[in-house]
Short mmCIF file of C-alpha atoms and ligand atoms in Angstrom, two decimals:
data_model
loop_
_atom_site.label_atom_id
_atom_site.label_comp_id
_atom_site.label_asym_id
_atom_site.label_seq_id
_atom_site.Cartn_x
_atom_site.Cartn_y
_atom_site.Cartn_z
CA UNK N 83 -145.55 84.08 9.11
CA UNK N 84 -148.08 85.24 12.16
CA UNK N 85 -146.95 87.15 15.04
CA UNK N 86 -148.55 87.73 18.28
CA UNK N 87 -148.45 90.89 20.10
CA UNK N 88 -148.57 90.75 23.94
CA UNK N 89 -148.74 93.50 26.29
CA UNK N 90 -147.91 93.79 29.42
CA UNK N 91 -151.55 93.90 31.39
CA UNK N 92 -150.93 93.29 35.39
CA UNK N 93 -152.40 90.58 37.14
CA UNK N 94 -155.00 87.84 34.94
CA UNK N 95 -157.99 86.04 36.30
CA UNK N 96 -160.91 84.04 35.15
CA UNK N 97 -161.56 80.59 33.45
CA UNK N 98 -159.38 78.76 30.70
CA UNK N 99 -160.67 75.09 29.57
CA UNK N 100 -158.33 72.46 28.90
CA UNK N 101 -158.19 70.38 25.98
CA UNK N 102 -157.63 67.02 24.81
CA UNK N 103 -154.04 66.44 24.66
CA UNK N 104 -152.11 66.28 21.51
CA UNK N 105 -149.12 63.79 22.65
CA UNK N 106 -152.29 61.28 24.04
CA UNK N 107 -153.99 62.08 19.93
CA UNK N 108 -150.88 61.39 18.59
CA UNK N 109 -150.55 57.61 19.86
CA UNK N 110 -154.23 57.32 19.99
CA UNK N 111 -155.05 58.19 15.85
CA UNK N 112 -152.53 55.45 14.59
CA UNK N 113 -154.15 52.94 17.00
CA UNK N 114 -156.53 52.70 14.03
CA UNK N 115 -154.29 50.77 12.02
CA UNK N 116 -154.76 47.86 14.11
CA UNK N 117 -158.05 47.23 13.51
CA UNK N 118 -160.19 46.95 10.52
CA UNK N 119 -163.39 48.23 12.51
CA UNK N 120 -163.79 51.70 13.16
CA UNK N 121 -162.45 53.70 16.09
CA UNK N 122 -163.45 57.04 17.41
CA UNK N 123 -162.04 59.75 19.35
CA UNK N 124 -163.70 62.24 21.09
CA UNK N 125 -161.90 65.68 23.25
CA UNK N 126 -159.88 65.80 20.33
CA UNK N 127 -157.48 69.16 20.28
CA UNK N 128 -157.65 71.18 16.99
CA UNK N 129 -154.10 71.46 16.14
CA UNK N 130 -152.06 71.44 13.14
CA UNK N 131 -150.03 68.15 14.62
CA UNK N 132 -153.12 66.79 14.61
CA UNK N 133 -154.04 67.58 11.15
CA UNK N 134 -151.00 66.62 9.92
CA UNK N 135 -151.16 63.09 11.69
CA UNK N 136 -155.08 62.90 9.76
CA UNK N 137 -152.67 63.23 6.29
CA UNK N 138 -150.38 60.56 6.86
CA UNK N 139 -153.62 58.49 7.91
CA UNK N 140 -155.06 59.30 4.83
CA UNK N 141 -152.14 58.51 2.95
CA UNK N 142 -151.88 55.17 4.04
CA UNK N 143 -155.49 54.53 2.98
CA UNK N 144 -157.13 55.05 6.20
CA UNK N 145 -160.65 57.31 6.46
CA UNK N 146 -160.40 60.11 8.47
CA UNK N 147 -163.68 62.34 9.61
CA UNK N 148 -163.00 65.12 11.07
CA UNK N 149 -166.95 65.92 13.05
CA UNK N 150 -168.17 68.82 15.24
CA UNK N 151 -165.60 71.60 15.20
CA UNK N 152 -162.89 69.23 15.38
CA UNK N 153 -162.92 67.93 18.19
CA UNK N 154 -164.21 64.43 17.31
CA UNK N 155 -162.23 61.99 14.95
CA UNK N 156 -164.32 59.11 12.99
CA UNK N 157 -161.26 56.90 12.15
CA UNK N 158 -161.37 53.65 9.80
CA UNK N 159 -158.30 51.89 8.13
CA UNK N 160 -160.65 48.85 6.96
CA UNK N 161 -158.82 48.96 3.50
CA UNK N 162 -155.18 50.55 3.62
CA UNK N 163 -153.15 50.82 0.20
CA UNK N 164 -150.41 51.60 1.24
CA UNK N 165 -147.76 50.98 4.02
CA UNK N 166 -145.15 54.01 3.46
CA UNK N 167 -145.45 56.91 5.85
CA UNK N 168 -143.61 59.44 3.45
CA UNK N 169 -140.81 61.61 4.17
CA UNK N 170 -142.86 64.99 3.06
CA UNK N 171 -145.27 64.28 5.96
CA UNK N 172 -142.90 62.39 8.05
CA UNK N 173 -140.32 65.57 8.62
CA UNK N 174 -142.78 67.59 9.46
CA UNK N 175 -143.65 66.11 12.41
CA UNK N 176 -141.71 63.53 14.11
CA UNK N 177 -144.43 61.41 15.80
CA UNK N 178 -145.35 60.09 12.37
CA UNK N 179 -143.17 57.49 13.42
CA UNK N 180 -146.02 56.08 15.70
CA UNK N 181 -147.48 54.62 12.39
CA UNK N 182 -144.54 52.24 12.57
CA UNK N 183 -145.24 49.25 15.41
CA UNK N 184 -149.38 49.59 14.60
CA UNK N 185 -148.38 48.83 10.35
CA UNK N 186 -145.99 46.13 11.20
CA UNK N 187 -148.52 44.31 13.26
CA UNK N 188 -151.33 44.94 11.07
CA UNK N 189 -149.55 44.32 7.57
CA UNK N 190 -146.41 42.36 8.27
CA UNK N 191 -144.65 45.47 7.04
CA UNK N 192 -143.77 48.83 7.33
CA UNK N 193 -142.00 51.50 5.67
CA UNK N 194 -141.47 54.60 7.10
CA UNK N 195 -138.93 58.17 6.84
CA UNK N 196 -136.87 58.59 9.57
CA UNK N 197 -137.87 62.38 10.53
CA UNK N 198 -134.25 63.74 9.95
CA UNK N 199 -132.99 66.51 12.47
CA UNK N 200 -134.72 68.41 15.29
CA UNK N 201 -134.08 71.59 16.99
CA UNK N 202 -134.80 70.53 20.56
CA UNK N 203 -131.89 67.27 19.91
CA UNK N 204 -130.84 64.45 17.95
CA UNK N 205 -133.94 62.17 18.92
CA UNK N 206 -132.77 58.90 16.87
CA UNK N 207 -135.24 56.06 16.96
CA UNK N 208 -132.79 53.10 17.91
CA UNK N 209 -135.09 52.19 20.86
CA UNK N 210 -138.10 51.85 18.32
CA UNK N 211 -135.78 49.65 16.03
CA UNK N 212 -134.60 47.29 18.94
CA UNK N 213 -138.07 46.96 20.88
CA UNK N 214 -139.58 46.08 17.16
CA UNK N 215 -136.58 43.75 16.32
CA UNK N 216 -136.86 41.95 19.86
CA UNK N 217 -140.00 41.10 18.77
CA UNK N 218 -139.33 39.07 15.81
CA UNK N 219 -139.39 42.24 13.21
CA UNK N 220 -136.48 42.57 10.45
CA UNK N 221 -135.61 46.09 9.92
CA UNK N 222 -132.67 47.58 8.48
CA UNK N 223 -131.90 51.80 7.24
CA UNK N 224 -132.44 52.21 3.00
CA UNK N 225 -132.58 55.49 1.65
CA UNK N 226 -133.64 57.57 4.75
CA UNK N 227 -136.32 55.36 5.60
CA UNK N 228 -136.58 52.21 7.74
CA UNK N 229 -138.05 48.90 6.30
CA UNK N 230 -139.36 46.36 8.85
CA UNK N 231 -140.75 43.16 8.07
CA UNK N 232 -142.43 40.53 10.07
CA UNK N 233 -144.30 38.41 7.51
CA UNK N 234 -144.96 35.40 9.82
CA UNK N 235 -146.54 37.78 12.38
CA UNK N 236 -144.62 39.30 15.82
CA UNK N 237 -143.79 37.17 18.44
CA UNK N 238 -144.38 37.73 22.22
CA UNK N 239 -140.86 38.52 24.05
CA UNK N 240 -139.38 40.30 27.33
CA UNK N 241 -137.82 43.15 26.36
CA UNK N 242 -135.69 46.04 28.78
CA UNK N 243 -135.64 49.21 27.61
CA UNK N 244 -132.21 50.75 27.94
CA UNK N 245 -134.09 54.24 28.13
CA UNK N 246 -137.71 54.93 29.31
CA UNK N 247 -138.39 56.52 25.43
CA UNK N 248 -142.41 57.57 25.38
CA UNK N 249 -142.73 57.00 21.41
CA UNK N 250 -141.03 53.98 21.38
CA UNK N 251 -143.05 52.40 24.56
CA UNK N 252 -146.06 53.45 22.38
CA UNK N 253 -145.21 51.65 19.36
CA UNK N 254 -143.71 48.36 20.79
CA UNK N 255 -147.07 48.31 23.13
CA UNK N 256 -149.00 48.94 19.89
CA UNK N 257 -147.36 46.03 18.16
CA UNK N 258 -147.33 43.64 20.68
CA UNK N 259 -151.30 43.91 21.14
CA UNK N 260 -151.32 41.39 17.59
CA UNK N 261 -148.31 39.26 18.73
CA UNK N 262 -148.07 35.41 19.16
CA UNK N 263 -147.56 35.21 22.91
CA UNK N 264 -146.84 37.84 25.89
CA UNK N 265 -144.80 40.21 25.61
CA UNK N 266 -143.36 41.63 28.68
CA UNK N 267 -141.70 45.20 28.50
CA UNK N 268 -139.02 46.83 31.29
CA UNK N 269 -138.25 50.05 31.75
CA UNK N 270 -141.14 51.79 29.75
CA UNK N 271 -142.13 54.62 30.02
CA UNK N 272 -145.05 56.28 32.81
CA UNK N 273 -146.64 58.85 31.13
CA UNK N 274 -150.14 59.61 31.04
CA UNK N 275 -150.98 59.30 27.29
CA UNK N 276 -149.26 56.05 27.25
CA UNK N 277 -152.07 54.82 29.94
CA UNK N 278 -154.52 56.57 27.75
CA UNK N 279 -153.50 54.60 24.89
CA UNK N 280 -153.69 51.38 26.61
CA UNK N 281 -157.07 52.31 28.11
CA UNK N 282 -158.20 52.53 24.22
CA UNK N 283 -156.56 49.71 23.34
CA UNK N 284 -158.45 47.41 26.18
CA UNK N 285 -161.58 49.11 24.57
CA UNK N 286 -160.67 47.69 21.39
CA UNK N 287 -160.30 43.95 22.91
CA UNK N 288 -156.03 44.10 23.74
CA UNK N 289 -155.10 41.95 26.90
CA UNK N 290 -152.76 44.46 29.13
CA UNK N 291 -151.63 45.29 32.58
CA UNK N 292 -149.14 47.67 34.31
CA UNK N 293 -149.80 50.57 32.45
CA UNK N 294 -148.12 53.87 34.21
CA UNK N 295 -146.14 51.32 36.03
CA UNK N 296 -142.37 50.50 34.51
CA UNK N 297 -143.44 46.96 33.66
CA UNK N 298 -146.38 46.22 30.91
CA UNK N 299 -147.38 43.27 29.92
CA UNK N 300 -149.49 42.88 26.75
CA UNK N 301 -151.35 39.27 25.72
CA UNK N 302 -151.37 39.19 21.97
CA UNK N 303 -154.42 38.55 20.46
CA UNK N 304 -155.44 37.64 16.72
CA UNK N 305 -157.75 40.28 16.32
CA UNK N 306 -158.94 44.13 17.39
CA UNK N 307 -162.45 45.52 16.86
CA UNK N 308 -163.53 49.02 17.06
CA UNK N 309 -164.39 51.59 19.93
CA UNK N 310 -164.76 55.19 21.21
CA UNK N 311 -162.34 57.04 22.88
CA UNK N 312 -162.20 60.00 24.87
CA UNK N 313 -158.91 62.16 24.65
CA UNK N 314 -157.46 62.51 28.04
CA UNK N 315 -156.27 66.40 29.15
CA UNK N 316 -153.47 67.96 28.05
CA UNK N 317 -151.21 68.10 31.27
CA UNK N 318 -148.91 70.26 28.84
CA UNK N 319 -151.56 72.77 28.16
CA UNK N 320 -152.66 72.48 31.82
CA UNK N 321 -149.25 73.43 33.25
CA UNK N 322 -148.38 76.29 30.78
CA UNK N 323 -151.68 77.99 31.97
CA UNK N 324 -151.43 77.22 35.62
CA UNK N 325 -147.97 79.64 35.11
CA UNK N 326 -150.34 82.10 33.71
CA UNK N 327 -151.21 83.56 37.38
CA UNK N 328 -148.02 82.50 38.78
CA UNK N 329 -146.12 84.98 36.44
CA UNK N 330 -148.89 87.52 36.30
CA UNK N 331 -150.48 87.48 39.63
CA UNK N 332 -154.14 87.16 39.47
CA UNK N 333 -156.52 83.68 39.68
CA UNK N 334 -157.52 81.48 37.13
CA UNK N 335 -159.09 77.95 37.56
CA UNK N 336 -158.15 75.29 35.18
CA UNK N 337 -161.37 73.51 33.70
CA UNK N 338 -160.69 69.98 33.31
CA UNK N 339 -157.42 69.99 34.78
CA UNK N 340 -156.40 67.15 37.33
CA UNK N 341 -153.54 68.14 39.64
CA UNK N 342 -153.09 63.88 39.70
CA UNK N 343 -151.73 64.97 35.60
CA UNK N 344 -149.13 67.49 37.53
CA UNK N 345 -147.78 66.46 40.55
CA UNK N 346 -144.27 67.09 40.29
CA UNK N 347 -144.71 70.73 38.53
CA UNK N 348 -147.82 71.60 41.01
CA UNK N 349 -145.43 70.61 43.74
CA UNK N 350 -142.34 72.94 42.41
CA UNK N 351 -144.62 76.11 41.99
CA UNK N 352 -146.13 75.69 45.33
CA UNK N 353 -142.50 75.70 46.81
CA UNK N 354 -142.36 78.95 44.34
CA UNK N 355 -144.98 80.55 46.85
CA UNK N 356 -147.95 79.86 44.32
CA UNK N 357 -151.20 78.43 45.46
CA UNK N 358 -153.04 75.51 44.19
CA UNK N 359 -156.43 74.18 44.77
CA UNK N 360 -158.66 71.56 43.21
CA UNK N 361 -162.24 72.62 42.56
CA UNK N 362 -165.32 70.95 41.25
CA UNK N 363 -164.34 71.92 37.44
CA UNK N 364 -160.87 71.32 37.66
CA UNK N 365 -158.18 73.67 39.26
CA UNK N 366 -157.99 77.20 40.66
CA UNK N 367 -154.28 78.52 40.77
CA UNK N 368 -153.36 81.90 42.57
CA UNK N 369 -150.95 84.29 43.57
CA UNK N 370 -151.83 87.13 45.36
CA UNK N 371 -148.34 88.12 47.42
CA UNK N 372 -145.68 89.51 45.81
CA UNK N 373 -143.36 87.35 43.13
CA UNK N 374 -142.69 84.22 43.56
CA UNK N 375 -139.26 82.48 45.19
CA UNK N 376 -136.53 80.49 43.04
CA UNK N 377 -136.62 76.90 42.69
CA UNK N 378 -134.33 74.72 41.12
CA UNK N 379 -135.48 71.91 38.31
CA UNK N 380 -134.52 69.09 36.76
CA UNK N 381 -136.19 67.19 33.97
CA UNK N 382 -137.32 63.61 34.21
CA UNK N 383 -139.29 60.76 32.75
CA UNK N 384 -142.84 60.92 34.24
CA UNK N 385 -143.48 60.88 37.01
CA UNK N 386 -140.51 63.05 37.13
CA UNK N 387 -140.86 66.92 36.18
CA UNK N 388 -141.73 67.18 32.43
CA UNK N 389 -139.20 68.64 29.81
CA UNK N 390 -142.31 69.90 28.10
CA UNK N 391 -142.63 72.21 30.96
CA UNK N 392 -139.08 73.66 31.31
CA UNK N 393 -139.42 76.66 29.15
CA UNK N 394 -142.90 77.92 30.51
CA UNK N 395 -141.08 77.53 34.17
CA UNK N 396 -137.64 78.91 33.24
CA UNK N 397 -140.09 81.98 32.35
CA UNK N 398 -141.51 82.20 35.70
CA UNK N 399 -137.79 81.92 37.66
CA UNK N 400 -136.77 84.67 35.06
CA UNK N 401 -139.26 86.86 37.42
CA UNK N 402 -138.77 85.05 40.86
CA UNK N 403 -136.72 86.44 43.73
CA UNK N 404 -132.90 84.41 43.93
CA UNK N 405 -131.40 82.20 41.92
CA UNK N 406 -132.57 79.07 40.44
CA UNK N 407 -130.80 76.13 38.39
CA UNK N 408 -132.78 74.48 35.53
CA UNK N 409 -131.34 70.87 34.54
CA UNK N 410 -132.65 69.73 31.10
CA UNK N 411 -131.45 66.01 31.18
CA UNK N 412 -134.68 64.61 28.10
CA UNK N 413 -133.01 66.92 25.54
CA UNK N 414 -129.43 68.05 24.90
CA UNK N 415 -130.64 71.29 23.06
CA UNK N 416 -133.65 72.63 25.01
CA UNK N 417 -132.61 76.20 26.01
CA UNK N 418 -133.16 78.27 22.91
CA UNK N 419 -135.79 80.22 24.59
CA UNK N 420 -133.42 81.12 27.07
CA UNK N 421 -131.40 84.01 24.36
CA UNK N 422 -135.17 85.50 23.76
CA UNK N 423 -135.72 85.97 27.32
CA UNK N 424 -132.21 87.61 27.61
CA UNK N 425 -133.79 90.14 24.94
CA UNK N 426 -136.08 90.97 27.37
CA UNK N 427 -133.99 91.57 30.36
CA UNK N 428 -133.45 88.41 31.69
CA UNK N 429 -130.51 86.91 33.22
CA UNK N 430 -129.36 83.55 32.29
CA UNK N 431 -126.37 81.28 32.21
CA UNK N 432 -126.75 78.32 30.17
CA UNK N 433 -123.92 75.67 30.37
CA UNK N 434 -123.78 72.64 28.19
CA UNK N 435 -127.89 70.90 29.85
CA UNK N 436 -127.95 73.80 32.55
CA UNK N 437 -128.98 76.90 32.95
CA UNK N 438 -128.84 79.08 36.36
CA UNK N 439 -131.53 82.30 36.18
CA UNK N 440 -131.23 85.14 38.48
CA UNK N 441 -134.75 86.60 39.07
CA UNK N 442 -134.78 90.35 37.91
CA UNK N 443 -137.63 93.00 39.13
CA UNK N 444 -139.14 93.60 35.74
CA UNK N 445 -138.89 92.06 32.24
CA UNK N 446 -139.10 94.33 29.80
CA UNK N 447 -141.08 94.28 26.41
CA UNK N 448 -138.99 93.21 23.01
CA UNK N 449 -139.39 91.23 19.57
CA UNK N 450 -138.30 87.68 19.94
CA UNK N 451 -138.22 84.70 18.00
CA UNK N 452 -140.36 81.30 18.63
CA UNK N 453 -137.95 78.03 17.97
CA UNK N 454 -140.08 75.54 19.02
CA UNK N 455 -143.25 74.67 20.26
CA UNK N 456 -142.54 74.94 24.07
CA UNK N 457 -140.39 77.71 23.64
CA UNK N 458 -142.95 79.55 21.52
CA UNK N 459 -145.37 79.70 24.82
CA UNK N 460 -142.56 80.41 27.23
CA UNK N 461 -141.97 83.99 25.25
CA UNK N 462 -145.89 84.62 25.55
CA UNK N 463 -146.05 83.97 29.47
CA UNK N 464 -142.66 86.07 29.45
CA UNK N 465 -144.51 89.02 27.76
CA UNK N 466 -147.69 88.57 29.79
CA UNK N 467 -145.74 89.79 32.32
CA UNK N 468 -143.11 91.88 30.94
CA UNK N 469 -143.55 96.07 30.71
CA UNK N 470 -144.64 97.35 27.69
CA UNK N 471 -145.07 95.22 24.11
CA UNK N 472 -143.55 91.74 23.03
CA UNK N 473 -143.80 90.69 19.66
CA UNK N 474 -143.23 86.78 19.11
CA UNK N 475 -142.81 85.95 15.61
CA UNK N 476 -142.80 81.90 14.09
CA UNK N 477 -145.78 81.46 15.79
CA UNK N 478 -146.39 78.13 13.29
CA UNK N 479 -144.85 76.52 16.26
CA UNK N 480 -147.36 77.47 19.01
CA UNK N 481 -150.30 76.61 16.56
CA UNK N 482 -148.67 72.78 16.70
CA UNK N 483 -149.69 72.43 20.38
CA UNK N 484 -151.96 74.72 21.98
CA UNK N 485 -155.30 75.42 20.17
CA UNK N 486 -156.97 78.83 20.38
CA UNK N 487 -154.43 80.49 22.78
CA UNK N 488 -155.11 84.06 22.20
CA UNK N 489 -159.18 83.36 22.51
CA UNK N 490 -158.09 81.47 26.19
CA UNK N 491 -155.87 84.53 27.08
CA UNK N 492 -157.96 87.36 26.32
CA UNK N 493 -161.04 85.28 28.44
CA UNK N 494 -158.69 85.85 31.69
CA UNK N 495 -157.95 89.73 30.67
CA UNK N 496 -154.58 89.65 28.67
CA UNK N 497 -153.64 91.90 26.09
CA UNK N 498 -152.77 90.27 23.03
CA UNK N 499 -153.41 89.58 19.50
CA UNK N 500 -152.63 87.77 16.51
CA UNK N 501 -150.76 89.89 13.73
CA UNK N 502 -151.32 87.82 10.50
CA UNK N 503 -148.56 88.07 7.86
CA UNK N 504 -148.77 90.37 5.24
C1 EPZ G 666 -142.56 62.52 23.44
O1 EPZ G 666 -141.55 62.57 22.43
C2 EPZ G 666 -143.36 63.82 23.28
N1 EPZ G 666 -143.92 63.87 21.95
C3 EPZ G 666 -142.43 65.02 23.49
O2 EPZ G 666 -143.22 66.21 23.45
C4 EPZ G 666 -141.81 64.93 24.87
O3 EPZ G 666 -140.88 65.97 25.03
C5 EPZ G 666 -141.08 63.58 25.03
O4 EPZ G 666 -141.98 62.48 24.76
C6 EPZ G 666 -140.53 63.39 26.43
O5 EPZ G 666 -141.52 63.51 27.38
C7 EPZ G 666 -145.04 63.15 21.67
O6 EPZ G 666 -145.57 62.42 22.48
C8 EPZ G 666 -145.58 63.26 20.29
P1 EPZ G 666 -138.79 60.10 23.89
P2 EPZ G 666 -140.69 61.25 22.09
O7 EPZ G 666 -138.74 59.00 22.91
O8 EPZ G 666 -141.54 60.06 22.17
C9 EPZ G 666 -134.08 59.72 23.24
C10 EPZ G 666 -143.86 68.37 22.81
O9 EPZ G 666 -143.36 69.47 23.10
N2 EPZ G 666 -134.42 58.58 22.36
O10 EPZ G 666 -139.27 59.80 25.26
O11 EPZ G 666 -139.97 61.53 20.82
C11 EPZ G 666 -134.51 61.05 22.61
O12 EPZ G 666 -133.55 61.52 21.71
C12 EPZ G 666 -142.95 67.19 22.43
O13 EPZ G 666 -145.08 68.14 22.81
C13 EPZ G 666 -133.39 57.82 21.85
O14 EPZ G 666 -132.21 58.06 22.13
O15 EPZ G 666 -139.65 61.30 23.31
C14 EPZ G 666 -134.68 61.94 23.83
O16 EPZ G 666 -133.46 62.49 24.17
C15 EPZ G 666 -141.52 67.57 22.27
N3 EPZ G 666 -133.71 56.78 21.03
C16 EPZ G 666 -135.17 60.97 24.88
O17 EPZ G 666 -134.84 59.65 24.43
C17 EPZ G 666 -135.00 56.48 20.70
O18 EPZ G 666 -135.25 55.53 19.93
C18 EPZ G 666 -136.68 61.04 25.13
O19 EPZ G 666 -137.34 60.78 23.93
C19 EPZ G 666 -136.04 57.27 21.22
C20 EPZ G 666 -135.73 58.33 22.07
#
């Protein structure tokens, strides 16, 4: 398994681009399924997620073209064979479960693995299951792996959420889009790849409103043709590197970030003392002063501050001056980062979903372990700024979300590399 080596280097500056991002590729590649024309995305992020979501594709009989470097995707599904997303591709990456609303409104049916267990929490799929069952499906637990029916076709229905769930918005919006009748969902979820998804889906002839609101409405329709998509930015990606200069001191603009993508974490790291402007190309961040001041987070649906950001900021309070309280409330097991940081001096407190971090002058270099894909990056930022070397091993998990990361960090003057395994 890779390592990368990080040394501690002073303050960064320069350009990183952005990339397409993978949660919006995710819910965008199984979109295919609906239609028998093709469909085409462009901005695409080169990730393994991404290449693992082209296998399941595959195996369901869809084509999958992967053109110019990666970063376009020529999708078709005209003639599936199959309608089982398997459990060897399934546990490997949870959001194979997206396949599940597009199938059942495409084929009538649908068999798919439930993913099984994952480090960051329990993340069942019972909202998927009643959303699908609401509208008309049949679905019941065999053998690990759900099996939904709807052989007469979905039926329009108004549906609350009892939790604003991201995947499950995406595949109940999916599989309303071929439904007899309007369906009218409550409580879904706000994020931005879930209004990039319906953007596609309009391009591909799907009658909805009040995306990014907490109401959608979706008009069924009988049939969806083809159509090119661009991949919106990766807010994820956007936000980890925006911390870059925050922890490190230094400038760096953002190219292709939107601020509009990161309200709620722009707003908390200006109240950290960091500066943020937006520029022609996307966004310059900078501190120049001194570290920056403790704030205290809590995770929230969008447009509340994202969970997929709480490791990359608990790095940056590890370094602030005072105290801060981080309250994970998406995930009940998010803080696994937070024992690596310890390694390298830091001080935190975790109790049961929070965790209060007193700032200390200097973290120091160590060997730590990546557990997960957000935590992976939080240990690199950490090191960026740390004194001396930091070795992160299980760096599988970074390559799942952020493409070309030691490329982007060396362009702004970082010291690292990538130790391959033996
Ligand atoms: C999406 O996961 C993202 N993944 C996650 O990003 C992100 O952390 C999450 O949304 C929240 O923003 C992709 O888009 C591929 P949820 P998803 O359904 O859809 C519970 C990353 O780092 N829940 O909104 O799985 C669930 O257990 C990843 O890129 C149910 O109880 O998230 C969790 O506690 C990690 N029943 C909460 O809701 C359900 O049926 C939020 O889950 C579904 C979810």
């Amino acid at each position: 398994m890779d390592s990368i080596l990080v040394t501690g280097n002073g303050p960064l500056s320069g350009q990183i681009p952005i990339a397409g991002a993978k949660n919006a590729c995710l819910t965008l590649m199984p979109a295919t399924l609906l239609s028998e024309d093709p469909l085409t995305l462009t901005n695409a992020p080169r990730l393994s997620d991404i290449k693992t979501m082209t296998q399941l594709l595959q195996s369901l009989g869809a084509e999958v073209s992967s053109l110019q470097d990666g970063q376009v995707l020529a999708m078709s599904s005209h003639d599936l064979t199959s309608h089982t997303a398997d459990y060897d591709i399934v546990r490997k990456m949870r959001a194979s479960n997206l396949v599940l609303g597009p199938m059942l409104a495409r084929l009538g049916q649908a068999v798919v693995s439930l993913p099984g267990g994952c480090a960051i929490g329990a993340r069942p799929m019972d909202l998927h299951v009643e959303g699908l069952e609401a509208l008309g499906a049949e679905i019941e637990l065999k053998d690990g792996y759900l099996h939904a029916k709807a052989l007469g076709g979905l039926k329009g229905a108004v549906h609350e959420m009892r939790f604003a769930s991201v995947g499950a918005t995406e595949n109940i919006v999916m599989a309303a889009t071929l439904a007899k009748g309007t369906t009218v969902l409550k409580n879904a979820a706000r994020e931005p790849e879930i209004v990039d998804l319906v953007n596609c889906l309009r391009k591909m002839g799907a009658q909805i409103a009040g995306e990014g609101t907490s109401t959608i409405e979706i008009q069924g329709v009988d049939r969806l043709h083809g159509a090119t998509h661009q991949v919106v930015s990766d807010r994820i990606e956007l936000g980890t590197y925006m911390l870059v200069p925050a922890i490190c001191g230094g400038e760096v603009e953002l190219l292709g970030g939107r601020k509009s993508l990161v309200e709620s974490f722009a707003s908390k790291l200006e109240e950290a003392g960091v500066s943020i402007s937006e520029t022609a190309k996307g966004l310059k961040v900078s501190r120049k002063n001194g570290p920056v001041t403790s704030v205290d987070v809590i995770t929230e649906p969008f447009p509340g501050f994202p969970t997929d950001l709480q490791a990359q900021m608990m790095a940056l309070m590890c370094t602030a001056q005072g105290v801060s309280v981080l309250e994970e409330r998406i995930f009940e097991n998010r803080f696994m980062h937070a024992p690596e940081l310890v390694r390298m001096g830091a001080q935190i407190e975790v109790h049961g979903g929070t965790a209060k971090v007193t700032g200390v002058d200097q973290l120091k270099g160590a060997p730590v372990m990546a557990t997960d894909l957000r935590a992976s990056v939080s240990l690199i930022l950490a090191g960026l700024a740390a004194e001396g070397e930091t070795t992160v091993s299980r760096v599988y998990h970074l390559d799942r979300g952020y493409e070309h990361v030691v490329g982007k960090l060396e362009g702004v003057g970082a010291k690292i590399e990538r130790i391959k395994s033996q």
